[in-house]
XYZ file of C-alpha atoms in Angstrom:
361
model
C -41.389 118.205 -4.724
C -40.054 114.737 -3.744
C -38.906 114.173 -7.358
C -37.221 117.584 -7.466
C -35.561 116.912 -4.125
C -34.293 113.529 -5.342
C -32.899 115.093 -8.507
C -31.226 117.819 -6.462
C -29.684 115.313 -4.073
C -28.499 113.159 -6.988
C -26.907 116.205 -8.679
C -25.122 117.139 -5.457
C -23.829 113.594 -5.124
C -22.543 113.670 -8.717
C -20.852 117.063 -8.108
C -19.354 115.690 -4.906
C -18.062 112.630 -6.725
C -16.564 114.791 -9.498
C -14.979 117.040 -6.895
C -13.481 114.040 -5.125
C -12.193 112.719 -8.429
C -10.493 116.045 -9.178
C -8.746 116.119 -5.836
C -7.435 112.571 -6.232
C -5.645 113.255 -9.538
C -1.914 113.098 -8.825
C 0.658 115.090 -10.761
C 3.666 112.984 -11.791
C 6.750 113.596 -9.673
C 8.829 114.664 -12.680
C 6.317 117.450 -13.422
C 6.458 118.685 -9.824
C 10.234 118.890 -10.131
C 10.199 121.278 -13.127
C 10.833 124.969 -12.503
C 10.259 127.712 -15.084
C 12.136 131.018 -14.693
C 13.833 133.739 -16.679
C 15.243 137.247 -16.724
C 15.755 140.285 -18.940
C 18.387 143.025 -19.061
C 17.514 146.399 -20.628
C 20.249 148.951 -21.237
C 21.014 152.527 -22.254
C 24.628 153.304 -23.113
C 26.484 156.403 -24.339
C 30.109 157.159 -25.210
C 32.182 159.942 -26.805
C 34.662 157.883 -28.831
C 36.761 159.219 -31.682
C 37.847 157.154 -34.678
C 40.773 157.434 -37.057
C 39.837 159.437 -40.143
C 43.027 159.218 -42.169
C 45.558 162.010 -42.802
C 45.003 165.563 -44.020
C 46.980 167.262 -46.809
C 49.746 168.127 -44.372
C 50.051 164.562 -43.148
C 48.357 165.265 -39.849
C 46.134 162.665 -38.264
C 42.371 163.235 -38.520
C 40.227 162.264 -35.523
C 36.551 161.967 -36.413
C 33.735 162.001 -33.879
C 32.119 158.625 -33.459
C 29.951 159.517 -30.472
C 27.015 157.181 -29.852
C 24.096 156.641 -27.499
C 21.446 153.976 -27.718
C 18.818 151.942 -25.916
C 19.312 148.191 -26.321
C 18.138 144.815 -25.109
C 21.267 143.301 -23.618
C 19.616 139.889 -23.424
C 16.565 137.899 -22.343
C 16.523 134.266 -21.252
C 13.914 131.599 -20.544
C 14.961 128.688 -18.352
C 13.594 125.250 -17.508
C 15.213 123.370 -14.621
C 14.243 119.877 -13.529
C 15.206 116.837 -11.537
C 14.826 113.122 -12.303
C 16.101 110.768 -9.591
C 19.790 111.638 -9.056
C 19.977 113.755 -12.230
C 19.432 117.520 -12.596
C 18.821 119.036 -16.013
C 18.564 122.484 -17.573
C 17.374 123.992 -20.854
C 18.063 127.715 -21.412
C 17.148 129.805 -24.468
C 18.538 133.288 -25.084
C 17.186 136.130 -27.203
C 18.933 139.421 -27.935
C 19.068 142.022 -30.714
C 22.813 142.553 -30.363
C 23.297 141.945 -34.096
C 20.317 144.033 -35.147
C 16.736 143.295 -36.226
C 17.865 141.706 -39.486
C 19.897 139.069 -37.678
C 17.791 137.363 -35.004
C 19.863 135.834 -32.249
C 17.439 133.474 -30.564
C 19.507 130.431 -29.685
C 19.916 127.528 -27.314
C 22.634 128.348 -24.794
C 22.302 125.570 -22.196
C 21.184 121.969 -22.600
C 22.683 119.530 -20.127
C 22.067 116.934 -17.456
C 24.178 116.299 -14.370
C 24.444 113.229 -12.140
C 24.627 114.590 -8.577
C 24.311 111.603 -6.270
C 27.630 112.290 -4.547
C 29.037 115.774 -3.803
C 32.558 114.385 -4.222
C 31.978 113.314 -7.827
C 29.394 114.804 -10.215
C 29.240 114.327 -13.974
C 27.708 116.853 -16.408
C 27.033 116.128 -20.092
C 25.746 118.505 -22.786
C 26.213 122.211 -23.524
C 27.207 124.344 -20.538
C 29.779 126.766 -19.110
C 33.436 125.905 -19.569
C 35.400 125.018 -16.446
C 37.533 128.179 -16.697
C 37.728 131.218 -14.352
C 35.519 132.321 -11.454
C 33.756 135.013 -13.498
C 32.706 132.944 -16.511
C 29.969 130.925 -14.713
C 28.718 133.949 -12.753
C 25.115 134.959 -13.511
C 25.054 138.070 -15.783
C 22.918 139.959 -13.253
C 24.750 139.002 -10.061
C 28.063 139.692 -11.821
C 27.038 143.288 -11.194
C 28.577 145.182 -14.145
C 27.750 146.391 -17.665
C 29.450 143.248 -18.916
C 32.050 140.667 -18.076
C 35.647 141.892 -17.937
C 37.368 142.328 -21.323
C 39.862 139.553 -20.580
C 36.974 137.169 -19.824
C 35.218 138.125 -23.061
C 38.352 137.526 -25.136
C 39.980 134.558 -23.419
C 37.131 132.591 -21.842
C 34.997 131.682 -24.837
C 32.633 134.639 -25.173
C 33.910 136.280 -28.353
C 37.219 134.469 -28.439
C 40.606 135.642 -29.709
C 40.654 132.593 -32.012
C 37.678 133.945 -33.960
C 35.164 131.650 -32.273
C 31.640 133.082 -32.317
C 30.263 134.554 -29.099
C 29.265 131.557 -26.980
C 28.758 133.023 -23.515
C 31.676 131.007 -22.170
C 30.009 127.710 -23.165
C 30.889 124.623 -25.166
C 29.631 121.071 -25.749
C 31.276 118.254 -23.820
C 31.502 116.310 -20.570
C 32.737 117.486 -17.168
C 33.513 115.873 -13.821
C 33.533 117.990 -10.657
C 33.322 117.623 -6.917
C 33.872 119.090 -3.464
C 36.213 117.344 -1.033
C 37.461 117.426 2.563
C 34.538 118.641 4.704
C 35.578 120.345 7.944
C 33.881 119.935 11.336
C 31.012 122.180 10.188
C 30.480 120.214 6.975
C 31.886 122.993 4.769
C 34.073 121.473 2.053
C 37.554 122.922 1.615
C 38.560 121.868 -1.910
C 36.743 121.994 -5.260
C 37.931 120.447 -8.535
C 36.514 120.338 -12.068
C 37.819 119.018 -15.378
C 36.093 118.884 -18.749
C 36.586 117.712 -22.335
C 34.911 119.897 -25.005
C 34.614 120.276 -28.790
C 36.409 123.618 -28.619
C 34.016 125.326 -31.073
C 31.513 127.055 -28.771
C 27.759 126.583 -28.609
C 25.638 124.624 -31.074
C 28.688 123.529 -33.095
C 30.334 120.194 -33.812
C 34.099 119.731 -33.626
C 35.706 121.030 -36.821
C 39.242 119.678 -36.356
C 38.538 116.545 -34.249
C 40.804 117.858 -31.504
C 39.216 118.345 -28.114
C 39.783 121.131 -25.616
C 40.726 120.013 -22.102
C 39.994 122.501 -19.315
C 40.464 122.039 -15.591
C 40.362 124.063 -12.425
C 40.824 123.712 -8.689
C 40.311 126.036 -5.749
C 40.640 125.969 -1.988
C 38.201 127.558 0.459
C 40.251 128.022 3.661
C 37.645 130.235 5.357
C 33.996 130.891 4.600
C 33.527 133.261 1.653
C 37.099 132.919 0.346
C 38.158 131.066 -2.809
C 41.699 130.877 -4.205
C 42.070 128.953 -7.442
C 43.906 128.169 -10.655
C 42.770 126.944 -14.077
C 44.383 125.504 -17.187
C 43.181 125.123 -20.776
C 44.728 123.404 -23.784
C 43.150 122.824 -27.181
C 42.662 124.241 -30.652
C 40.121 125.663 -33.058
C 40.620 125.320 -36.809
C 44.342 124.813 -36.317
C 44.631 127.800 -33.947
C 46.234 126.670 -30.699
C 44.780 127.586 -27.299
C 47.062 127.249 -24.284
C 45.880 129.305 -21.315
C 46.041 129.557 -17.570
C 44.174 131.662 -15.022
C 44.907 132.659 -11.402
C 41.889 133.689 -9.324
C 40.966 134.982 -5.872
C 37.592 135.976 -4.426
C 35.879 137.043 -1.212
C 32.065 136.899 -1.264
C 30.199 137.141 2.043
C 27.548 139.267 3.775
C 26.961 141.419 0.687
C 30.659 142.193 0.155
C 32.179 140.895 -3.099
C 35.826 141.286 -4.117
C 37.316 139.348 -7.020
C 40.473 139.465 -9.125
C 41.743 137.238 -11.949
C 44.715 137.135 -14.291
C 44.651 135.184 -17.596
C 47.540 134.433 -19.933
C 47.055 132.983 -23.429
C 49.530 131.533 -25.896
C 48.239 130.621 -29.365
C 47.886 132.649 -32.547
C 44.873 134.921 -32.765
C 42.595 134.674 -35.778
C 43.630 137.135 -38.514
C 45.073 139.531 -35.968
C 48.725 139.497 -36.969
C 49.569 140.269 -33.357
C 51.749 137.334 -32.369
C 50.783 134.351 -30.314
C 50.387 135.858 -26.836
C 47.744 137.856 -24.990
C 46.940 138.549 -21.368
C 44.702 140.562 -19.100
C 43.427 141.046 -15.586
C 40.714 142.726 -13.569
C 39.896 143.535 -9.949
C 36.636 144.814 -8.516
C 34.787 145.403 -5.289
C 31.050 145.674 -4.605
C 30.098 146.770 -1.073
C 26.748 147.444 0.626
C 25.799 151.025 1.430
C 22.325 149.935 2.573
C 22.095 146.168 3.037
C 19.977 144.423 0.379
C 19.153 147.828 -1.152
C 22.058 149.964 -2.339
C 25.597 148.923 -3.302
C 28.653 150.915 -4.413
C 31.188 149.400 -6.815
C 34.543 150.041 -8.479
C 36.476 148.041 -11.080
C 39.869 148.238 -12.778
C 40.579 146.063 -15.806
C 43.142 145.710 -18.591
C 43.356 143.498 -21.683
C 46.360 143.334 -24.039
C 45.666 141.464 -27.272
C 49.391 141.168 -28.046
C 50.742 141.169 -24.471
C 52.244 144.619 -25.118
C 51.269 148.010 -23.700
C 51.005 149.570 -27.170
C 47.639 147.776 -27.637
C 46.359 147.786 -24.065
C 42.711 148.544 -23.345
C 42.348 149.802 -19.769
C 39.170 150.800 -17.940
C 38.529 152.550 -14.629
C 34.912 152.144 -13.554
C 32.643 153.238 -10.707
C 28.925 152.843 -10.145
C 25.933 151.939 -7.992
C 23.451 149.046 -7.952
C 19.994 149.717 -6.496
C 17.452 146.992 -5.670
C 13.775 147.971 -5.881
C 13.003 144.378 -4.883
C 15.132 141.234 -4.888
C 13.972 140.593 -8.479
C 14.236 144.145 -9.867
C 17.438 146.176 -9.859
C 18.974 149.250 -11.470
C 22.672 149.536 -12.369
C 24.392 152.904 -12.925
C 27.979 153.013 -14.133
C 30.632 155.389 -15.430
C 33.866 154.217 -17.090
C 36.936 156.043 -18.325
C 38.437 153.878 -21.052
C 41.928 154.144 -22.527
C 41.932 152.019 -25.698
C 45.254 152.026 -27.542
C 43.886 149.733 -30.253
C 42.193 152.881 -31.618
C 44.958 154.186 -33.946
C 45.023 157.747 -32.630
C 47.736 159.670 -30.833
C 47.555 161.708 -27.665
C 44.335 161.437 -25.644
C 42.072 160.675 -28.620
C 42.122 156.958 -27.853
C 40.544 157.675 -24.450
C 36.807 158.137 -24.003
C 33.979 158.192 -21.466
C 31.348 155.459 -21.271
C 28.087 155.676 -19.316
C 25.663 152.803 -18.737
C 22.178 152.552 -17.199
C 20.774 149.050 -16.950
C 17.455 147.714 -15.636
C 17.387 143.999 -14.818
C 14.458 141.865 -13.680
C 13.850 138.191 -12.971
C 10.734 136.056 -12.793
């Protein structure tokens, strides 16, 4: 019995020692500062478009039904964020089937580090959002719509007018930014940002050795209000890019109103449409039930030749419903008038409905 007791006591001591050893293992600070997150956006969309079907024997225009409806995976992203001393870093990978199962689109979208010791002067290096427009850097979910505005998609480096591949508004380069002039409450009144980029979009080296220079500045006179302007000059494969943007936004207490106008001068890729394009949008999202249900409306127009004969105009309304803060449902109806569809009368107009389920983790 004494031997058994001694063995038992010795075993307990060993277990206690092992337990103490486990509790004294320290995780390195850089591991503690890593955060893993992500989100997915699932969508159903339907429209009743017509397409040009040529001319009949009498020379009359033929409008063929091109109606469509489909479930799709808008996108999914996995994100790693971290901090080392005065540097933040991010790695973000995106997956989507936008091009179809035969063309996988898993790709690196963000890879950068940013020195953030001083709020007045921060430096970011790597692949990240271009310093152009208010809407471009907005999170796809909190942006609140079936997609970014058409003018953002065409003139802010998503699927660009120059023929650049879809890059989500990103490029590779270096950017300096900061917030200046704090008021008595510590809220800073002026923001600036300027960047130098390859001008080719994500995961691409510079093809013509000419860099894009993009800058922006905005004032914040009262809380929730931003009024800004941006400029962009550069090229891609010999195609010039000279653009400016005027922006205004109110975002406070669940109310979001934003409008932007973009003008571009520089020949489009294989479009034969001249060297100018422009577009604008305005939207409002307002709470019906705070943190639960929101109503929204948006008007937008994009002209790929700066003329009304090729204007694409949309009038949109919808609702966003939050099951929880990390799970939300978007419902939207749009009436689209697209004059780039070569049909006369009302055949270039169509209805577009979208249901989207978004979740984060």
